[in-house]
């Protein structure tokens, strides 16, 4: 049986660990494995290569993806679905394992509704997929962001500054909340709660009036801000669109820093972590999670569990419906913010 694997959307630490685990497990099931290049594009353009134990050895700890990735969505390409179906038939592919985030798995959901045999694996540093408690890549991004917050603390303290650290996460605040709590941030701004910059400024002023000489603010890129009372809350984007046609986020940190300095008079600097959060070696936690997902996904193909995604529930890997995973974004529950707030001030 021939099984194809693809990685779609933003790259993320742990992708290679999943690929390696799938290929290793495939031997036990007697599957022939095929790697599709650059996500769904590999099927649209018939661009693939054979995955073997040899071509996937030594990749467990490597960041990025040996398959390449893209945000190309076959449903946004003329006759995309037909092209995908023809490529699957022509190459004798029995099933496709799609490793991806919301964009890739939404396409996978629609394809499985069209009768294609698809299994999903939840990947993203944003941790915004429903149906699973954690996606792989998130733990690594949080570790990198936490280290950055620790480092920013030394400079903020030495120079008596306010430092704003902008982290990724798209429309949810998982990375900001985790890195903010882990790094002991004094303010955490997330998309789940629109930012009131007046309150942020007052809070920082109160802290400094109480004897603190510096403050650390962690802001998620997708945080909506309101600059004036008569304005609506706004998402900050670069104005450009990504490959999938979605607005590229980023820049909120600069606005927050400018507004804090203007309202408080304290010197305020900004650090935008950007793609540093997505690159490099996965943490041990992500390697284990990715490996467990990969083995489970391969077993799902063997069991004929299509239209489903490998997921983490408690400490167990289970299979959930792909449609449940992509219906809506998984937001950070209120309890996390309540814990973070205990340490503000
Ligand atoms: O989804 C992962 C992610 O890193 C988001 O946090 C971020 O908004 C986006 O991808 C950036 O995408 P790109 O690398 O295409 O700019």
Short mmCIF file of C-alpha atoms and ligand atoms in Angstrom, two decimals:
data_model
loop_
_atom_site.label_atom_id
_atom_site.label_comp_id
_atom_site.label_asym_id
_atom_site.label_seq_id
_atom_site.Cartn_x
_atom_site.Cartn_y
_atom_site.Cartn_z
CA UNK A 1 0.00 0.00 0.00
CA UNK A 2 1.39 3.40 -0.94
CA UNK A 3 0.97 6.19 1.61
CA UNK A 4 1.91 9.82 0.93
CA UNK A 5 2.96 12.38 3.56
CA UNK A 6 2.90 16.15 3.31
CA UNK A 7 3.73 19.09 5.56
CA UNK A 8 1.73 22.28 4.98
CA UNK A 9 1.57 25.80 6.42
CA UNK A 10 4.30 27.47 8.49
CA UNK A 11 7.23 25.23 9.35
CA UNK A 12 7.52 24.23 12.98
CA UNK A 13 9.95 22.32 15.22
CA UNK A 14 9.04 18.62 15.27
CA UNK A 15 7.91 18.18 11.65
CA UNK A 16 10.90 15.98 10.85
CA UNK A 17 10.31 13.95 14.01
CA UNK A 18 6.77 13.14 12.80
CA UNK A 19 7.97 12.23 9.30
CA UNK A 20 10.64 9.94 10.74
CA UNK A 21 8.13 8.24 13.07
CA UNK A 22 5.61 7.68 10.26
CA UNK A 23 8.24 6.15 7.99
CA UNK A 24 9.64 3.95 10.76
CA UNK A 25 6.18 2.69 11.72
CA UNK A 26 5.29 2.15 8.05
CA UNK A 27 7.82 -0.69 7.88
CA UNK A 28 5.77 -2.69 10.40
CA UNK A 29 2.65 -2.22 8.26
CA UNK A 30 4.47 -2.91 4.98
CA UNK A 31 3.55 0.52 3.54
CA UNK A 32 5.54 2.13 0.76
CA UNK A 33 6.04 5.78 1.75
CA UNK A 34 6.06 8.78 -0.52
CA UNK A 35 6.97 12.36 0.47
CA UNK A 36 5.02 15.16 -1.22
CA UNK A 37 7.06 18.33 -1.74
CA UNK A 38 5.78 21.66 -0.41
CA UNK A 39 2.44 20.64 1.04
CA UNK A 40 -0.59 20.16 -1.22
CA UNK A 41 1.52 21.60 -4.04
CA UNK A 42 3.29 18.23 -4.21
CA UNK A 43 0.03 16.64 -5.39
CA UNK A 44 -0.98 19.54 -7.65
CA UNK A 45 2.40 19.47 -9.38
CA UNK A 46 3.12 15.76 -9.05
CA UNK A 47 6.30 16.53 -7.16
CA UNK A 48 7.33 13.78 -4.76
CA UNK A 49 10.03 11.34 -3.76
CA UNK A 50 10.34 8.02 -1.98
CA UNK A 51 10.67 8.13 1.78
CA UNK A 52 12.76 5.36 3.28
CA UNK A 53 14.51 4.65 6.53
CA UNK A 54 17.71 5.96 4.89
CA UNK A 55 16.21 9.25 3.63
CA UNK A 56 14.66 9.93 7.04
CA UNK A 57 17.51 9.01 9.33
CA UNK A 58 19.32 11.68 11.39
CA UNK A 59 16.40 14.13 11.15
CA UNK A 60 14.73 13.71 14.57
CA UNK A 61 16.36 16.80 16.07
CA UNK A 62 16.34 18.96 12.95
CA UNK A 63 14.05 22.00 12.64
CA UNK A 64 12.05 22.77 9.48
CA UNK A 65 10.82 20.00 7.21
CA UNK A 66 12.70 17.79 4.76
CA UNK A 67 9.54 17.77 2.62
CA UNK A 68 9.36 21.55 2.24
CA UNK A 69 6.12 23.40 2.88
CA UNK A 70 3.75 25.97 1.40
CA UNK A 71 0.37 27.49 2.21
CA UNK A 72 -1.09 26.47 -1.17
CA UNK A 73 -4.73 25.40 -0.79
CA UNK A 74 -6.03 23.16 -3.62
CA UNK A 75 -9.53 24.61 -3.12
CA UNK A 76 -8.19 28.02 -4.13
CA UNK A 77 -6.53 26.66 -7.29
CA UNK A 78 -8.48 26.22 -10.52
CA UNK A 79 -9.60 22.56 -10.73
CA UNK A 80 -7.44 21.97 -7.64
CA UNK A 81 -9.53 19.14 -6.24
CA UNK A 82 -9.65 17.36 -9.61
CA UNK A 83 -5.87 17.70 -9.96
CA UNK A 84 -5.37 16.25 -6.47
CA UNK A 85 -7.72 13.33 -7.20
CA UNK A 86 -5.97 12.59 -10.52
CA UNK A 87 -2.50 12.68 -8.89
CA UNK A 88 -3.67 10.29 -6.17
CA UNK A 89 -5.06 7.88 -8.75
CA UNK A 90 -2.11 8.16 -11.15
CA UNK A 91 0.41 7.44 -8.39
CA UNK A 92 -1.62 4.66 -6.79
CA UNK A 93 -1.72 6.49 -3.43
CA UNK A 94 -3.91 4.66 -0.92
CA UNK A 95 -3.94 7.42 1.72
CA UNK A 96 -2.45 10.82 2.53
CA UNK A 97 -1.13 11.86 5.94
CA UNK A 98 -1.39 15.65 6.14
CA UNK A 99 0.73 17.27 8.84
CA UNK A 100 -0.45 20.82 9.29
CA UNK A 101 -2.28 23.54 11.09
CA UNK A 102 -5.67 25.11 10.58
CA UNK A 103 -5.22 25.89 6.85
CA UNK A 104 -3.81 22.51 5.83
CA UNK A 105 -6.24 20.52 7.95
CA UNK A 106 -9.27 22.54 6.78
CA UNK A 107 -8.36 21.52 3.22
CA UNK A 108 -7.85 17.94 4.50
CA UNK A 109 -11.33 18.02 6.08
CA UNK A 110 -12.94 19.10 2.81
CA UNK A 111 -10.99 16.48 0.87
CA UNK A 112 -12.06 13.70 3.19
CA UNK A 113 -15.66 14.91 2.76
CA UNK A 114 -15.03 14.43 -0.97
CA UNK A 115 -14.18 10.80 -0.27
CA UNK A 116 -10.37 10.96 -0.18
CA UNK A 117 -8.57 8.88 2.46
CA UNK A 118 -6.85 11.44 4.68
CA UNK A 119 -5.35 11.33 8.18
CA UNK A 120 -4.27 14.54 9.93
CA UNK A 121 -1.48 15.38 12.38
CA UNK A 122 -1.81 18.64 14.36
CA UNK A 123 1.14 20.95 13.87
CA UNK A 124 1.54 24.59 14.83
CA UNK A 125 3.47 26.76 17.23
CA UNK A 126 0.18 28.65 17.79
CA UNK A 127 -1.57 25.71 19.57
CA UNK A 128 -4.86 26.97 18.14
CA UNK A 129 -6.28 23.64 16.88
CA UNK A 130 -9.30 22.21 18.62
CA UNK A 131 -9.65 18.50 19.37
CA UNK A 132 -6.16 18.26 20.84
CA UNK A 133 -4.76 19.66 24.05
CA UNK A 134 -1.42 20.45 22.45
CA UNK A 135 0.01 20.68 18.97
CA UNK A 136 3.69 19.86 18.53
CA UNK A 137 5.93 22.91 18.01
CA UNK A 138 4.16 24.92 20.70
CA UNK A 139 6.43 23.79 23.52
CA UNK A 140 9.54 24.77 21.56
CA UNK A 141 8.13 28.20 20.66
CA UNK A 142 7.25 28.79 24.32
CA UNK A 143 10.76 27.75 25.43
CA UNK A 144 12.34 30.19 22.95
CA UNK A 145 9.99 33.04 23.91
CA UNK A 146 10.54 32.38 27.63
CA UNK A 147 14.29 32.52 27.20
CA UNK A 148 13.89 35.80 25.32
CA UNK A 149 11.76 37.25 28.14
CA UNK A 150 14.42 36.17 30.67
CA UNK A 151 17.10 37.91 28.62
CA UNK A 152 15.01 41.04 28.18
CA UNK A 153 14.54 41.16 31.95
CA UNK A 154 18.29 41.74 32.51
CA UNK A 155 18.40 44.69 30.14
CA UNK A 156 15.12 46.17 31.36
CA UNK A 157 16.36 45.97 34.95
CA UNK A 158 19.85 47.34 34.26
CA UNK A 159 18.60 50.29 32.17
CA UNK A 160 15.36 50.87 34.07
CA UNK A 161 13.26 50.49 30.95
CA UNK A 162 9.97 49.08 29.89
CA UNK A 163 10.48 46.37 27.26
CA UNK A 164 7.70 45.07 25.06
CA UNK A 165 8.21 41.59 23.62
CA UNK A 166 6.01 40.72 20.62
CA UNK A 167 5.42 37.01 20.09
CA UNK A 168 3.60 35.06 17.37
CA UNK A 169 0.40 33.02 17.76
CA UNK A 170 -1.96 34.43 15.12
CA UNK A 171 -5.45 34.93 16.58
CA UNK A 172 -4.86 33.26 19.95
CA UNK A 173 -2.63 34.06 22.91
CA UNK A 174 -1.20 30.65 23.84
CA UNK A 175 2.47 31.53 23.26
CA UNK A 176 2.09 34.95 24.94
CA UNK A 177 0.28 33.50 27.95
CA UNK A 178 2.67 30.60 28.52
CA UNK A 179 5.86 32.60 27.89
CA UNK A 180 4.45 35.51 29.90
CA UNK A 181 3.68 33.35 32.93
CA UNK A 182 6.94 31.37 32.61
CA UNK A 183 9.01 34.54 32.17
CA UNK A 184 7.25 36.51 34.93
CA UNK A 185 5.91 39.26 32.64
CA UNK A 186 4.23 42.27 34.25
CA UNK A 187 1.63 42.65 31.51
CA UNK A 188 0.40 40.04 29.01
CA UNK A 189 -1.71 41.18 26.06
CA UNK A 190 -3.59 38.58 24.02
CA UNK A 191 -6.18 38.45 21.22
CA UNK A 192 -8.74 36.92 23.57
CA UNK A 193 -8.93 40.23 25.50
CA UNK A 194 -8.78 43.50 23.50
CA UNK A 195 -5.98 45.68 24.85
CA UNK A 196 -6.86 48.81 26.77
CA UNK A 197 -3.63 50.78 26.51
CA UNK A 198 -4.77 53.38 29.03
CA UNK A 199 -5.10 50.66 31.67
CA UNK A 200 -1.74 49.17 30.66
CA UNK A 201 -0.07 52.58 31.10
CA UNK A 202 -1.77 53.14 34.49
CA UNK A 203 -0.70 49.69 35.62
CA UNK A 204 2.93 50.34 34.70
CA UNK A 205 2.84 53.73 36.39
CA UNK A 206 1.45 52.13 39.57
CA UNK A 207 4.21 49.50 39.51
CA UNK A 208 6.92 52.12 39.15
CA UNK A 209 5.31 54.35 41.81
CA UNK A 210 5.50 51.34 44.12
CA UNK A 211 9.28 51.14 43.69
CA UNK A 212 9.76 48.95 40.59
CA UNK A 213 12.14 50.40 38.05
CA UNK A 214 11.34 48.30 35.02
CA UNK A 215 8.48 46.38 33.41
CA UNK A 216 8.14 43.58 30.88
CA UNK A 217 5.15 43.47 28.57
CA UNK A 218 4.47 40.39 26.41
CA UNK A 219 2.11 41.04 23.53
CA UNK A 220 0.71 38.48 21.09
CA UNK A 221 0.84 39.57 17.45
CA UNK A 222 -2.92 39.11 17.07
CA UNK A 223 -3.89 41.41 19.97
CA UNK A 224 -6.48 43.97 18.94
CA UNK A 225 -5.81 47.47 20.20
CA UNK A 226 -7.84 50.61 20.56
CA UNK A 227 -5.93 53.87 20.40
CA UNK A 228 -8.74 56.34 21.01
CA UNK A 229 -12.11 56.14 22.72
CA UNK A 230 -13.97 56.71 19.45
CA UNK A 231 -12.05 53.97 17.59
CA UNK A 232 -12.79 50.27 17.19
CA UNK A 233 -10.27 47.68 18.33
CA UNK A 234 -7.91 46.95 15.50
CA UNK A 235 -5.71 44.09 14.40
CA UNK A 236 -2.24 45.22 13.35
CA UNK A 237 -1.11 43.82 10.00
CA UNK A 238 1.70 44.65 7.60
CA UNK A 239 -0.86 45.26 4.85
CA UNK A 240 0.49 42.30 2.87
CA UNK A 241 -1.20 38.92 2.45
CA UNK A 242 0.41 35.50 2.89
CA UNK A 243 0.33 32.66 0.31
CA UNK A 244 -3.09 31.59 1.62
CA UNK A 245 -4.48 35.10 1.21
CA UNK A 246 -4.59 35.83 4.94
CA UNK A 247 -3.32 39.15 6.36
CA UNK A 248 0.26 38.99 7.63
CA UNK A 249 0.22 39.92 11.31
CA UNK A 250 2.94 41.82 13.11
CA UNK A 251 3.77 45.30 14.35
CA UNK A 252 1.49 45.57 17.38
CA UNK A 253 4.56 45.57 19.68
CA UNK A 254 5.83 48.84 18.19
CA UNK A 255 2.48 50.55 18.69
CA UNK A 256 2.13 49.27 22.26
CA UNK A 257 5.70 50.43 23.09
CA UNK A 258 5.11 53.85 21.55
CA UNK A 259 1.85 54.30 23.47
CA UNK A 260 3.37 53.21 26.79
CA UNK A 261 6.27 55.65 26.42
CA UNK A 262 3.93 58.47 25.35
CA UNK A 263 1.53 57.88 28.24
CA UNK A 264 4.04 57.13 31.04
CA UNK A 265 7.19 58.96 30.03
CA UNK A 266 9.25 55.79 30.73
CA UNK A 267 11.77 54.77 28.12
CA UNK A 268 10.15 51.84 26.30
CA UNK A 269 11.78 49.50 23.79
CA UNK A 270 10.43 46.66 21.71
CA UNK A 271 11.73 43.24 20.67
CA UNK A 272 9.86 41.32 17.96
CA UNK A 273 10.76 37.62 18.15
CA UNK A 274 9.25 36.63 14.79
CA UNK A 275 10.39 33.46 13.06
CA UNK A 276 13.07 32.72 15.68
CA UNK A 277 10.17 31.07 17.56
CA UNK A 278 9.61 28.62 14.71
CA UNK A 279 13.14 27.59 13.84
CA UNK A 280 15.76 25.22 15.13
CA UNK A 281 15.66 22.03 17.12
CA UNK A 282 12.46 20.90 18.87
CA UNK A 283 12.42 20.50 22.66
CA UNK A 284 12.46 16.96 24.06
CA UNK A 285 8.73 17.35 24.82
CA UNK A 286 7.95 18.21 21.19
CA UNK A 287 10.13 15.37 19.89
CA UNK A 288 8.22 12.87 22.00
CA UNK A 289 4.81 14.32 21.13
CA UNK A 290 5.66 14.47 17.40
CA UNK A 291 6.96 10.89 17.49
CA UNK A 292 3.82 9.63 19.23
CA UNK A 293 1.62 11.50 16.72
CA UNK A 294 3.58 10.01 13.79
CA UNK A 295 3.31 6.42 15.02
CA UNK A 296 -0.40 6.87 15.78
CA UNK A 297 -1.13 8.46 12.37
CA UNK A 298 0.48 5.51 10.59
CA UNK A 299 -1.59 3.10 12.69
CA UNK A 300 -4.72 5.10 11.81
CA UNK A 301 -4.03 4.46 8.11
CA UNK A 302 -3.57 0.75 8.85
CA UNK A 303 -6.89 0.69 10.73
CA UNK A 304 -8.67 2.65 8.00
CA UNK A 305 -9.48 5.55 10.35
CA UNK A 306 -9.80 8.25 7.71
CA UNK A 307 -11.19 11.78 8.06
CA UNK A 308 -9.57 11.85 11.50
CA UNK A 309 -6.63 13.49 13.21
CA UNK A 310 -4.20 12.19 15.82
CA UNK A 311 -4.76 14.18 19.02
CA UNK A 312 -3.58 14.46 22.61
CA UNK A 313 -6.12 13.95 25.40
CA UNK A 314 -4.67 13.93 28.90
CA UNK A 315 -1.51 12.00 28.19
CA UNK A 316 -3.11 9.70 25.68
CA UNK A 317 -2.93 9.88 21.88
CA UNK A 318 -6.38 9.39 20.39
CA UNK A 319 -8.14 9.93 17.04
CA UNK A 320 -10.65 12.77 16.64
CA UNK A 321 -12.72 13.96 13.68
CA UNK A 322 -10.81 16.33 11.41
CA UNK A 323 -13.90 18.52 11.17
CA UNK A 324 -14.00 18.98 14.97
CA UNK A 325 -10.38 20.09 14.96
CA UNK A 326 -10.81 22.84 12.40
CA UNK A 327 -14.30 24.17 13.07
CA UNK A 328 -13.13 27.01 15.29
CA UNK A 329 -9.90 28.20 16.89
CA UNK A 330 -8.94 26.93 20.33
CA UNK A 331 -8.68 30.00 22.55
CA UNK A 332 -6.83 30.32 25.85
CA UNK A 333 -9.28 29.68 28.73
CA UNK A 334 -9.94 32.49 31.21
CA UNK A 335 -8.29 30.59 34.10
CA UNK A 336 -4.86 31.10 32.55
CA UNK A 337 -5.28 34.88 32.57
CA UNK A 338 -6.48 34.76 36.16
CA UNK A 339 -3.29 32.92 37.13
CA UNK A 340 -1.13 35.41 35.19
CA UNK A 341 -2.84 38.38 36.86
CA UNK A 342 -1.85 37.18 40.35
CA UNK A 343 1.71 38.22 39.49
CA UNK A 344 1.03 41.57 37.83
CA UNK A 345 1.81 44.63 39.94
O1 LIG B 1 1.02 29.79 12.23
C1 LIG B 1 2.35 29.93 12.59
C2 LIG B 1 2.80 31.33 12.39
O2 LIG B 1 4.16 31.43 12.78
C3 LIG B 1 1.96 32.40 13.10
O3 LIG B 1 2.24 32.49 14.46
C4 LIG B 1 2.32 33.63 12.31
O4 LIG B 1 1.33 34.61 12.33
C5 LIG B 1 2.46 33.09 10.91
O5 LIG B 1 2.72 31.70 11.03
C6 LIG B 1 3.57 33.74 10.12
O6 LIG B 1 3.57 33.17 8.86
P1 LIG B 1 4.67 33.44 7.75
O7 LIG B 1 5.88 32.65 8.10
O8 LIG B 1 4.05 32.97 6.49
O9 LIG B 1 4.95 34.91 7.77
#
